[in-house]
Tab-separated table of C-alpha atoms in Angstrom:
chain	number	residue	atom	x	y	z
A	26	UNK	CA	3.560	8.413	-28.311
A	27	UNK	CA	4.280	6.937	-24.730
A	28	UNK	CA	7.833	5.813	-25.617
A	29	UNK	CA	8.449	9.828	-26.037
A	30	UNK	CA	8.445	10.596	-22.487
A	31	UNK	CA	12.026	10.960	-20.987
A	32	UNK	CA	12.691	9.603	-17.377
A	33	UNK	CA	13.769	13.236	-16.587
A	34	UNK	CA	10.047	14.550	-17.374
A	35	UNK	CA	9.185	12.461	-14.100
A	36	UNK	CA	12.433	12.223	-12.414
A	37	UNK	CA	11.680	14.937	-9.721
A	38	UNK	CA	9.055	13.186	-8.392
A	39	UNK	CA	10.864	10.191	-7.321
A	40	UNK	CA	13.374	12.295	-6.435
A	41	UNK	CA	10.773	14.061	-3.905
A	42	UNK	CA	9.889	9.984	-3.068
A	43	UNK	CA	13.022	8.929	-2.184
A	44	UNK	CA	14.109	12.054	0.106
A	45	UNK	CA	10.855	11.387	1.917
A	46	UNK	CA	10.908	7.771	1.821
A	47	UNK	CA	7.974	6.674	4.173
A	48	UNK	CA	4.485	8.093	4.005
A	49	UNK	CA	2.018	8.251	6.737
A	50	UNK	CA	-0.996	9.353	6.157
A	51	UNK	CA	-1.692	12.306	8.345
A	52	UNK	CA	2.008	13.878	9.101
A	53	UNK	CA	4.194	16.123	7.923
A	54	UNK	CA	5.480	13.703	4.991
A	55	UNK	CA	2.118	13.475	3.564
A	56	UNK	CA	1.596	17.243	3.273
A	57	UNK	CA	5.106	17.066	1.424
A	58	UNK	CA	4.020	14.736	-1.403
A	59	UNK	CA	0.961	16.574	-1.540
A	60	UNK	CA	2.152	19.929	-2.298
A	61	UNK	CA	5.233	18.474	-4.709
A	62	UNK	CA	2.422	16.196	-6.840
A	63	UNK	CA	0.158	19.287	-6.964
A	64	UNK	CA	3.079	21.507	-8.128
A	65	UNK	CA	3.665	19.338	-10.872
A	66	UNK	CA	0.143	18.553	-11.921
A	67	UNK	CA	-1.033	22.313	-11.997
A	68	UNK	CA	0.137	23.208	-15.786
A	69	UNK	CA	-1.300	19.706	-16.775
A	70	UNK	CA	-4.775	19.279	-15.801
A	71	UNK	CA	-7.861	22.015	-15.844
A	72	UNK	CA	-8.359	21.661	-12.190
A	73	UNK	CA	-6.811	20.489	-8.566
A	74	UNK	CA	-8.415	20.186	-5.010
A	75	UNK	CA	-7.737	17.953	-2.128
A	76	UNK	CA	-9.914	16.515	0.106
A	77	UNK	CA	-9.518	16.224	3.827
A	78	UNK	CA	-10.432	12.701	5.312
A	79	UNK	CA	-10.596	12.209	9.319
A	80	UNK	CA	-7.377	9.362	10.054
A	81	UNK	CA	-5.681	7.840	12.987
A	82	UNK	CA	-2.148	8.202	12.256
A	83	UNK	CA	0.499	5.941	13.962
A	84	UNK	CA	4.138	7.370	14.320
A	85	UNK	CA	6.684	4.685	15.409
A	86	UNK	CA	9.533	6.982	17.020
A	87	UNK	CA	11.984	4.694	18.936
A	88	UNK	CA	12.515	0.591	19.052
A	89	UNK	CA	14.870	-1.300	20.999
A	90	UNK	CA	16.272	-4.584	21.947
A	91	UNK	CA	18.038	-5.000	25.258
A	92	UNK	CA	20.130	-8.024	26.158
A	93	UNK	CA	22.657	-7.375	29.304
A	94	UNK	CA	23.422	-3.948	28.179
A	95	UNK	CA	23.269	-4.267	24.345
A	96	UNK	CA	20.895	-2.536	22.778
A	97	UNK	CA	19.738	-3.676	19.016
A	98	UNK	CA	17.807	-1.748	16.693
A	99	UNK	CA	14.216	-2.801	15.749
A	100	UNK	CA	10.991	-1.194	13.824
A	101	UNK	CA	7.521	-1.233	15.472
A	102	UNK	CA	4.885	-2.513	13.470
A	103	UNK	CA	1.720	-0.841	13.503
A	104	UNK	CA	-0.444	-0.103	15.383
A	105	UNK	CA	1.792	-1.198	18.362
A	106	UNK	CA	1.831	1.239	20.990
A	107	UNK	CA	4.874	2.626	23.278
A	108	UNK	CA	5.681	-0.187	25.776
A	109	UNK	CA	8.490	-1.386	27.645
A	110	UNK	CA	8.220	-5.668	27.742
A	111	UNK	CA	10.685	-7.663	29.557
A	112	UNK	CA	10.880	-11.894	29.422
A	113	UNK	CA	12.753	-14.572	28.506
A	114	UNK	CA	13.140	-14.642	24.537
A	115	UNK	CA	12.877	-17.864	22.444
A	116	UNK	CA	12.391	-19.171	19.384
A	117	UNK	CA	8.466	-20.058	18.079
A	118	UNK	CA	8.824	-23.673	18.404
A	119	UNK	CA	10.114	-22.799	22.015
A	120	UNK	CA	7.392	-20.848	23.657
A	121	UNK	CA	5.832	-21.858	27.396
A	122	UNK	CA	2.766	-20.991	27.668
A	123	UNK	CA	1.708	-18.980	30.302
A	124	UNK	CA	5.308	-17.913	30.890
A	125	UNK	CA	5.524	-14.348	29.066
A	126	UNK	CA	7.972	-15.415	26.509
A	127	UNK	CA	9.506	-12.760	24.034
A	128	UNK	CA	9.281	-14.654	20.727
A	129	UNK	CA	11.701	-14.379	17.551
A	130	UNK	CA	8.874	-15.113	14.751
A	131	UNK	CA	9.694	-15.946	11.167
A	132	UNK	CA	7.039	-13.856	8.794
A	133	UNK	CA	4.442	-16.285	7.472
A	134	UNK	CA	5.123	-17.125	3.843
A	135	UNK	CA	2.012	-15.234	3.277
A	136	UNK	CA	3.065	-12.223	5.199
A	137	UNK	CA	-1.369	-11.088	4.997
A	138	UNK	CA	-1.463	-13.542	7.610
A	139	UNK	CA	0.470	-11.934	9.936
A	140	UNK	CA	-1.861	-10.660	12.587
A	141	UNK	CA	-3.185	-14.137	12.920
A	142	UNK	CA	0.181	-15.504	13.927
A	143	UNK	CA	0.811	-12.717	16.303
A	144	UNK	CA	-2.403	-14.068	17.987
A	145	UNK	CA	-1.712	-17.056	17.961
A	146	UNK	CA	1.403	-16.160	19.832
A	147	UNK	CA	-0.062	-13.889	22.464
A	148	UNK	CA	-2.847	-16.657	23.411
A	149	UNK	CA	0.421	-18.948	24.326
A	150	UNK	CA	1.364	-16.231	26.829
A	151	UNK	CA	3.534	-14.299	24.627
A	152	UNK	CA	4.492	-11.064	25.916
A	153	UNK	CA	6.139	-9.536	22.606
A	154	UNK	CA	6.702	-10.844	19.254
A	155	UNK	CA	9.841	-9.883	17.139
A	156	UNK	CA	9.472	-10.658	12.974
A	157	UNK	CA	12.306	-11.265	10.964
A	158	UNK	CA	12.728	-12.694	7.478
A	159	UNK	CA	15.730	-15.310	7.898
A	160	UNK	CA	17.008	-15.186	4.499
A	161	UNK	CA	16.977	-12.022	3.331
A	162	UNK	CA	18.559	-8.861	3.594
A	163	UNK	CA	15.348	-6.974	3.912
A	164	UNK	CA	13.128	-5.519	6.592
A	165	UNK	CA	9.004	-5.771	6.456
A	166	UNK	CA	6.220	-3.561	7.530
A	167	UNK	CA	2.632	-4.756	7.588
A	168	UNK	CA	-0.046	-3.958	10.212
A	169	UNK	CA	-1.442	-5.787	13.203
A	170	UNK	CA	-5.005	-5.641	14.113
A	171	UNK	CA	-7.112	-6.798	16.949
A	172	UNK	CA	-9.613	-8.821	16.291
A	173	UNK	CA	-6.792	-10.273	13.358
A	174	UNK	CA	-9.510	-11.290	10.944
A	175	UNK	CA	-10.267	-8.713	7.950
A	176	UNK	CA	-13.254	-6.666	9.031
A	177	UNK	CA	-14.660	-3.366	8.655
A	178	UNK	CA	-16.034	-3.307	11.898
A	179	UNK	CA	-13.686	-1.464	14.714
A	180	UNK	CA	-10.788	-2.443	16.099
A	181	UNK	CA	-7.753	-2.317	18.159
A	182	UNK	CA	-3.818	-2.352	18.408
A	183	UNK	CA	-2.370	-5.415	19.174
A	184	UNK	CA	-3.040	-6.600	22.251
A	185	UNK	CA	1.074	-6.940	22.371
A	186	UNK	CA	4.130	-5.332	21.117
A	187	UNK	CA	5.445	-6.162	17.579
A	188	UNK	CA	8.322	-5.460	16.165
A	189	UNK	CA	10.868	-6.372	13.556
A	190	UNK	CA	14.279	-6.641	12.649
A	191	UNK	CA	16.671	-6.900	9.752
A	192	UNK	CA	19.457	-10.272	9.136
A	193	UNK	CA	21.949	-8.680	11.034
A	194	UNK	CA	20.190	-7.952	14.260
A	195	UNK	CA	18.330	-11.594	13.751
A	196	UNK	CA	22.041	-13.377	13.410
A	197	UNK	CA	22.888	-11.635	16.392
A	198	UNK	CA	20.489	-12.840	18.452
A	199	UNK	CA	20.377	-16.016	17.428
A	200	UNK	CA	23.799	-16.759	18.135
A	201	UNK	CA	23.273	-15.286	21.514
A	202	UNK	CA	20.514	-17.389	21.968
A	203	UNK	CA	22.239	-20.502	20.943
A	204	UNK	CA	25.020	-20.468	22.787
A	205	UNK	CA	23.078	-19.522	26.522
A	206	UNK	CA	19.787	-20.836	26.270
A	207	UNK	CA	17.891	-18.248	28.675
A	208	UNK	CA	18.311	-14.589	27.499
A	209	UNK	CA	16.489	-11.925	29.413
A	210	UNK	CA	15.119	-9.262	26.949
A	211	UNK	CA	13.766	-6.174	27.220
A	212	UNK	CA	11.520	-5.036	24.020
A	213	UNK	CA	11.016	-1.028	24.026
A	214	UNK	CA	8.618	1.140	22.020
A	215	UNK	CA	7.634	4.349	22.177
A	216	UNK	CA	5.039	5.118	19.297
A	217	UNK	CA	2.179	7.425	19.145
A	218	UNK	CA	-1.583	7.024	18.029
A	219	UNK	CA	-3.639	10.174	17.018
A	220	UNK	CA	-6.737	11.715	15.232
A	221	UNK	CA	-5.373	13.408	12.388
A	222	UNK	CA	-6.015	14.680	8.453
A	223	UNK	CA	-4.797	13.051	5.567
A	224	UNK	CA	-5.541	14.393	2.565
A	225	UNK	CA	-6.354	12.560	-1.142
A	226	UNK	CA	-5.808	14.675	-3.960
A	227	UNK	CA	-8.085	15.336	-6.761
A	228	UNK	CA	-6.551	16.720	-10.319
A	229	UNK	CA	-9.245	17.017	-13.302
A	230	UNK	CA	-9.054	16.585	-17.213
A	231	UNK	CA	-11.994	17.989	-18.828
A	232	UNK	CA	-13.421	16.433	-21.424
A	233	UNK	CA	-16.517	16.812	-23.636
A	234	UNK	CA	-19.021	14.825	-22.775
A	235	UNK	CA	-20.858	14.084	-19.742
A	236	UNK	CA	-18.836	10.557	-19.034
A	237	UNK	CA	-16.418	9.858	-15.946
A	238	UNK	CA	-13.379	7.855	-15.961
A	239	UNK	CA	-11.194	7.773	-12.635
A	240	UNK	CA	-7.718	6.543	-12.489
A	241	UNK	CA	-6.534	6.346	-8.733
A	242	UNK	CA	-3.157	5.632	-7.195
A	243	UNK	CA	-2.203	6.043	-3.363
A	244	UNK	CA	1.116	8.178	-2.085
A	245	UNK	CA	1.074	6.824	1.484
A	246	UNK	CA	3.847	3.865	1.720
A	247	UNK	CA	5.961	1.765	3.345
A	248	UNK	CA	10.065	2.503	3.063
A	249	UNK	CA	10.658	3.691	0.031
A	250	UNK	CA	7.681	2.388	-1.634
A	251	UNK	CA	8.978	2.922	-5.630
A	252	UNK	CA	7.140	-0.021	-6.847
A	253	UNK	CA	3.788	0.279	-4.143
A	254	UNK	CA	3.261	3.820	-4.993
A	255	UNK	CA	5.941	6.331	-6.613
A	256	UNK	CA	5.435	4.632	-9.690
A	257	UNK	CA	1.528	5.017	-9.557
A	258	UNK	CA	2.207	8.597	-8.338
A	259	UNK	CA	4.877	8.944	-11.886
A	260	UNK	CA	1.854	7.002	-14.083
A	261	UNK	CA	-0.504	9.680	-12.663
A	262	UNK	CA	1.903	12.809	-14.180
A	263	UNK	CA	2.489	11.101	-17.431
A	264	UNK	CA	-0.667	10.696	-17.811
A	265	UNK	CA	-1.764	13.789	-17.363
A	266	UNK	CA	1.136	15.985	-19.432
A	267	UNK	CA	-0.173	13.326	-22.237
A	268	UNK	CA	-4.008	13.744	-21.956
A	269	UNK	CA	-3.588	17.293	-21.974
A	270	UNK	CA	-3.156	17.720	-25.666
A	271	UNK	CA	-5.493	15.490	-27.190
A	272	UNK	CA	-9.010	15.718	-27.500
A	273	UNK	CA	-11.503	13.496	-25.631
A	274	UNK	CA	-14.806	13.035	-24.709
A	275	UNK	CA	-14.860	11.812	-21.346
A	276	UNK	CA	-13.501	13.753	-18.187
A	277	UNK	CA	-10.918	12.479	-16.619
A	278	UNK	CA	-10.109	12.057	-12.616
A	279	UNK	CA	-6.816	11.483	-11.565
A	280	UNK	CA	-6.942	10.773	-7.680
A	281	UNK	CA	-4.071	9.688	-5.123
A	282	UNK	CA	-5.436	8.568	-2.219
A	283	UNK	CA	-4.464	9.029	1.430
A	284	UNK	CA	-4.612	6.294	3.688
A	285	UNK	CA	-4.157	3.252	1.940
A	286	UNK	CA	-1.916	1.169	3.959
A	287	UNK	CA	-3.637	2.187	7.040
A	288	UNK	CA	-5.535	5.091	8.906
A	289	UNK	CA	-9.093	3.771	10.012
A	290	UNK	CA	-10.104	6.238	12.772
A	291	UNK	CA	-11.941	3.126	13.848
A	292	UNK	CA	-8.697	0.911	13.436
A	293	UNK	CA	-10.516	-1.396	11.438
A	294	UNK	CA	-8.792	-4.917	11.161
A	295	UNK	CA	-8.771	-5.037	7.280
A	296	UNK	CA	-6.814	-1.733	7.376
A	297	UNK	CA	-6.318	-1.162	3.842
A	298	UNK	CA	-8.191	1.890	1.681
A	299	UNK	CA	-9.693	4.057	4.409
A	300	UNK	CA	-9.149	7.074	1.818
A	301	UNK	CA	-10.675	5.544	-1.242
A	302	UNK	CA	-13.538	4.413	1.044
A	303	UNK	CA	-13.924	8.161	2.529
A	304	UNK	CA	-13.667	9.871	-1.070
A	305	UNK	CA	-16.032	7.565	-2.445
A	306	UNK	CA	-18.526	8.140	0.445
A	307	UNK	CA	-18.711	11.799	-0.232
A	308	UNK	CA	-18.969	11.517	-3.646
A	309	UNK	CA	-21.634	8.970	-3.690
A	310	UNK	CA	-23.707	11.648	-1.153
A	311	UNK	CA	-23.421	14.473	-3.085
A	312	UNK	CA	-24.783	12.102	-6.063
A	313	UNK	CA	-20.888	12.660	-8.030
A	314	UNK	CA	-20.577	9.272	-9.060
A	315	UNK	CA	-23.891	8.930	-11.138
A	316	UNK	CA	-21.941	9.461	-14.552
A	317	UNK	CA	-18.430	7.204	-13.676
A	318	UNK	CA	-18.007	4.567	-16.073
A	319	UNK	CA	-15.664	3.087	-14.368
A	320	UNK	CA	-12.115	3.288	-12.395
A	321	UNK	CA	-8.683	1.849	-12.903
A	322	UNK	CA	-6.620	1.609	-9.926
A	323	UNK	CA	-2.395	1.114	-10.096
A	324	UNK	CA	-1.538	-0.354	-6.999
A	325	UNK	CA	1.691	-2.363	-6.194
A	326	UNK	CA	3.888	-2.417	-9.738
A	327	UNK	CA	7.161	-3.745	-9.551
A	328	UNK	CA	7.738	-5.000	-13.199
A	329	UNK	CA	6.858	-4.334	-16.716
A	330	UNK	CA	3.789	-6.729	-17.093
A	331	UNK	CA	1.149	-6.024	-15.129
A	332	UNK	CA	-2.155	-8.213	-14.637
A	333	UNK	CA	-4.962	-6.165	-14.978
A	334	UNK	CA	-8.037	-7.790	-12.930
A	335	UNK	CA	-11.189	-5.675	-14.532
A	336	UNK	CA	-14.735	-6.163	-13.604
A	337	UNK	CA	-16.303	-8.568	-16.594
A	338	UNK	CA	-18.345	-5.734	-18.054
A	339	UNK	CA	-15.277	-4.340	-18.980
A	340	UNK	CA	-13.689	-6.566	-21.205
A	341	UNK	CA	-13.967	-4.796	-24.208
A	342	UNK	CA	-12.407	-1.912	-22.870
A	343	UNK	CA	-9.573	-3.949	-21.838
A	344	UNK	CA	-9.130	-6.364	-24.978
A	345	UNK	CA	-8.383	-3.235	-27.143
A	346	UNK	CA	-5.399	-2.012	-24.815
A	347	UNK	CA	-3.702	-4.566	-23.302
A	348	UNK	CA	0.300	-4.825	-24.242
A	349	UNK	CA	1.867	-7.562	-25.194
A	350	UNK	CA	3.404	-9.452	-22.133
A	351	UNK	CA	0.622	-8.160	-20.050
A	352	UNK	CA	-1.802	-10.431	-18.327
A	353	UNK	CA	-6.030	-10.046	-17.633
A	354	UNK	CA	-7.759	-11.623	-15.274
A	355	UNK	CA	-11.671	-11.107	-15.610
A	356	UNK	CA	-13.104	-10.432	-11.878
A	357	UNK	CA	-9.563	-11.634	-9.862
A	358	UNK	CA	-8.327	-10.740	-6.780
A	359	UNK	CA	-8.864	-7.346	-5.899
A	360	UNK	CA	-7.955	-8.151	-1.823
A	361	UNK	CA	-5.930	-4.643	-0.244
A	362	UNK	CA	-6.578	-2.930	-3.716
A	363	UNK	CA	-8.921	0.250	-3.912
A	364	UNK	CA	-10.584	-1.186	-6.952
A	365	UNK	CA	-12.540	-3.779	-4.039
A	366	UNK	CA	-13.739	0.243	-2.946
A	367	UNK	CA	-15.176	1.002	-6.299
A	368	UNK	CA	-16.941	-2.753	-6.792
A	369	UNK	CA	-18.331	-2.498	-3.690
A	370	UNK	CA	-19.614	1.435	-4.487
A	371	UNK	CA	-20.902	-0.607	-7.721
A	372	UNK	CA	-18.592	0.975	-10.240
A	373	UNK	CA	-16.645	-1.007	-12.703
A	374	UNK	CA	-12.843	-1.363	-12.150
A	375	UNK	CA	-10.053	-2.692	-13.202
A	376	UNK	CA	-6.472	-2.996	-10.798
A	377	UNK	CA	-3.159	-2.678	-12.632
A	378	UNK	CA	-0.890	-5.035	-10.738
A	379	UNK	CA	2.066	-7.101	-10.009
A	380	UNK	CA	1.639	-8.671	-7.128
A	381	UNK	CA	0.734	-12.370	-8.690
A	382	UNK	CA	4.718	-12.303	-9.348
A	383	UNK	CA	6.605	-13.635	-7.197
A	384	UNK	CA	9.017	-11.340	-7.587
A	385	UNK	CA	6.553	-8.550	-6.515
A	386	UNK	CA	5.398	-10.405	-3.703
A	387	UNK	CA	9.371	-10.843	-2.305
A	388	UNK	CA	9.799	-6.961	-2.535
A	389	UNK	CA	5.934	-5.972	-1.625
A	390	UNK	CA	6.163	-3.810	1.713
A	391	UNK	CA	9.931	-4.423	2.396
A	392	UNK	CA	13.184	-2.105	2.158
A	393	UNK	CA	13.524	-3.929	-1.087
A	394	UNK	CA	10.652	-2.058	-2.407
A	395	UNK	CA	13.555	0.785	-4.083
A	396	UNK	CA	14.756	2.131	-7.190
A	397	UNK	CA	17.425	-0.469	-7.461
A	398	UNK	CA	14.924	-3.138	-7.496
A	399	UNK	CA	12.389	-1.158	-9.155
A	400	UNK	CA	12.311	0.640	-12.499
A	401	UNK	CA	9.437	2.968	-11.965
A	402	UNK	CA	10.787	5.486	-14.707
A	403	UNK	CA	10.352	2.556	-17.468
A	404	UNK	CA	7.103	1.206	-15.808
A	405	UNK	CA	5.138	4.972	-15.458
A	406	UNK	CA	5.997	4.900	-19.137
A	407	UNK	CA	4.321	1.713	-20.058
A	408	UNK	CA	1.417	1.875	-17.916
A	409	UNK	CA	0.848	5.859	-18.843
A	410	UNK	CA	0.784	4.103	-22.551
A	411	UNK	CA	-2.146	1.574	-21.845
A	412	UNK	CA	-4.010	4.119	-19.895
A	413	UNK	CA	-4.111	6.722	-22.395
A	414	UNK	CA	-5.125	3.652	-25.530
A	415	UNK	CA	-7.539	3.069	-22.837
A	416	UNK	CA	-8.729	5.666	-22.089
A	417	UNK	CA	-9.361	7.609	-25.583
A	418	UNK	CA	-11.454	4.210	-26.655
A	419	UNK	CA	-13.905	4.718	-23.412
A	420	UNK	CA	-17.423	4.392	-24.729
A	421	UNK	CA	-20.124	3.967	-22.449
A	422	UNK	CA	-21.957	1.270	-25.171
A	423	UNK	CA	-18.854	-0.105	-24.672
A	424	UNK	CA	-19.354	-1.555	-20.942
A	425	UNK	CA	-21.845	-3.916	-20.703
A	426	UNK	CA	-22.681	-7.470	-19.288
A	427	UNK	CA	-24.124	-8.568	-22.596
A	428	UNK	CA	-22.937	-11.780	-24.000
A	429	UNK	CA	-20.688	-12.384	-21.238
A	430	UNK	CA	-22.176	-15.921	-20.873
């Protein structure tokens, strides 16, 4: 019974989450979560092994603002690179081009479209570009590519510095910048870019038969990250400490992937799911994946009703589980999610997801993505729950493309 879990039987690892707060795939904070989520796998699951996967890892280590001789703080975005940028700063609508403005740039409503902006900045003349979200007390993270269109092909930093800043700082300035109309900044970061190893982690549930079922999460995040991925990390352990004493037929995967926000060694401009793209890779070359029946991937869960966007041959896998409250979505979008991984690999998935709620969206990738605005004890519970309904009902005669149309 999933509503028999206590929050205290996965409490320690958002504890471990929050001391850590952000994850990088490839340093010292990954190899934390690692060895904590192994620790508390290993009495639950028949097996454990991690896999090492090749990553460029970004470390931002210092941001500043200089005005006169007031410094504000800031956060680089990835992958900008250490700099030191001086020039006039000024709003967006304000920018001469050609003239090497700093700009103070309001996060597109659709904050995926970032990169573009930042382009469209820098081929005004821009010399830096500093993000803020004007009416909210929250800071965002997402990365900046070069070229800025999604592509798996290689690519580069930014071709200029971009940072970001919380209400405060952006009040600040913008008072300063009302009241004298040419301010003289100077934009500093010092940030480094490296070949590393990240490592995605592997736990197994044996069952009887032959079959393959894969439920993935990812522990690399931004901030805090309690809704985008503690709670897939908490699903993962409830999951398992339920599985464990029931008998089933098909063998179970549970996977948390490194590098899912970003770690291309190629610093490829859709910079999402390096890891599940690696791990799939090997598997699919040492012929591993030949008896999956399919994956489900938790990715970015902020509330208690999901949507669950599952590949149509999977529908009556999913019609048998879903909870009340809880939304599917045959084919859907499956943009930044590792589920687009397994499609593309040609293995059914379904993504467990919030981020269709606007709600989700607000908090997606921002400080506000913690465990006041986040109940990830509650939500592990629930989705653990689906997964395991799920789960024990997995027939292969049960996935098929027949009378779909």
């Amino acid at each position: 019974n999933p509503s028999a879990i206590k929050n205290n039987d996965i409490a320690v690892l958002n504890k471990s989450g929050r001391a850590l707060s952000e994850v990088i795939a490839g340093t010292r904070s990954e190899s934390k979560i690692i060895r904590g989520l192994r620790s508390q796998l290993s009495d639950h699951v028949d097996w454990i092994d991690v896999l090492k996967t090749p990553v460029k890892t970004w470390i931002p280590e210092e941001c500043s603002i200089t005005i006169d001789t007031e410094d504000f703080e800031c956060t680089p975005i990835p992958y900008s690179l250490t700099s030191e940028t001086e020039g006039y700063l000024v709003f967006e609508e304000n920018i001469q081009p050609g003239a090497g403005n700093i700009v103070l740039m309001r996060y597109p409503e659709n904050y995926f479209a970032t990169s573009i902006r930042v382009h469209e900045a820098f081929r005004k003349g821009v010399s830096a570009v500093i993000l803020f979200e004007k009416d909210e007390h929250v800071t965002r993270k997402i990365a900046v590519t070069d070229p800025p269109y999604p592509s798996n092909m290689p690519g580069n930093p930014p071709p200029i510095p971009v940072v970001t800043i919380d209400q405060e700082v952006f009040r600040a300035l913008e008072r300063r910048l009302r009241i004298s109309g040419g301010l003289k900044a100077t934009v500093k970061v010092e940030a480094t870019l490296k070949d590393s190893i990240g490592y995605t982690l592997i736990a197994g549930i044996n069952g009887s038969g032959e079959s393959e079922v894969h439920v993935t999460t990812h522990h690399d995040h931004w901030f805090q990250g309690e809704g985008d991925s503690i709670v897939g990390l908490k699903t993962l352990l409830a999951l398992a400490k339920q599985l464990r004493t029931v008998e089933n037929k098909v063998n179970i995967l549970l996977v948390s992937f490194t590098a899912k926000e970003l770690g291309s060694p190629y610093l490829s401009p859709y910079h999402w799911s390096w890891g599940s793209k690696y791990f799939l890779q090997v598997m699919r070359n040492k012929a591993l994946l030949d008896n999956t029946l399919y994956s489900i991937v938790i990715d970015s869960v902020h509330v208690n009703t999901p949507t669950v966007y599952y590949h149509p041959s999977l529908y009556k896998v999913v019609g048998g589980s879903l909870k009340p409250g809880w939304n599917a979505v045959p084919g859907g979008n499956h943009y930044s999610l590792d589920s687009l991984t397994y499609l593309r690999e040609g293995v059914p998935s379904m993504a467990v997801t919030t981020l269709n709620n606007e709600y989700s969206w607000k908090i997606h990738y921002s400080s506000l993505d913690n465990p006041i605005n986040v109940s990830s004890d509650s939500i592990a519970v629930e989705l653990s729950g689906f997964l395991v309904k799920t789960i024990l009902a997995s027939k292969s005669e049960e996935i098929t493309v027949n009378n779909l149309w």
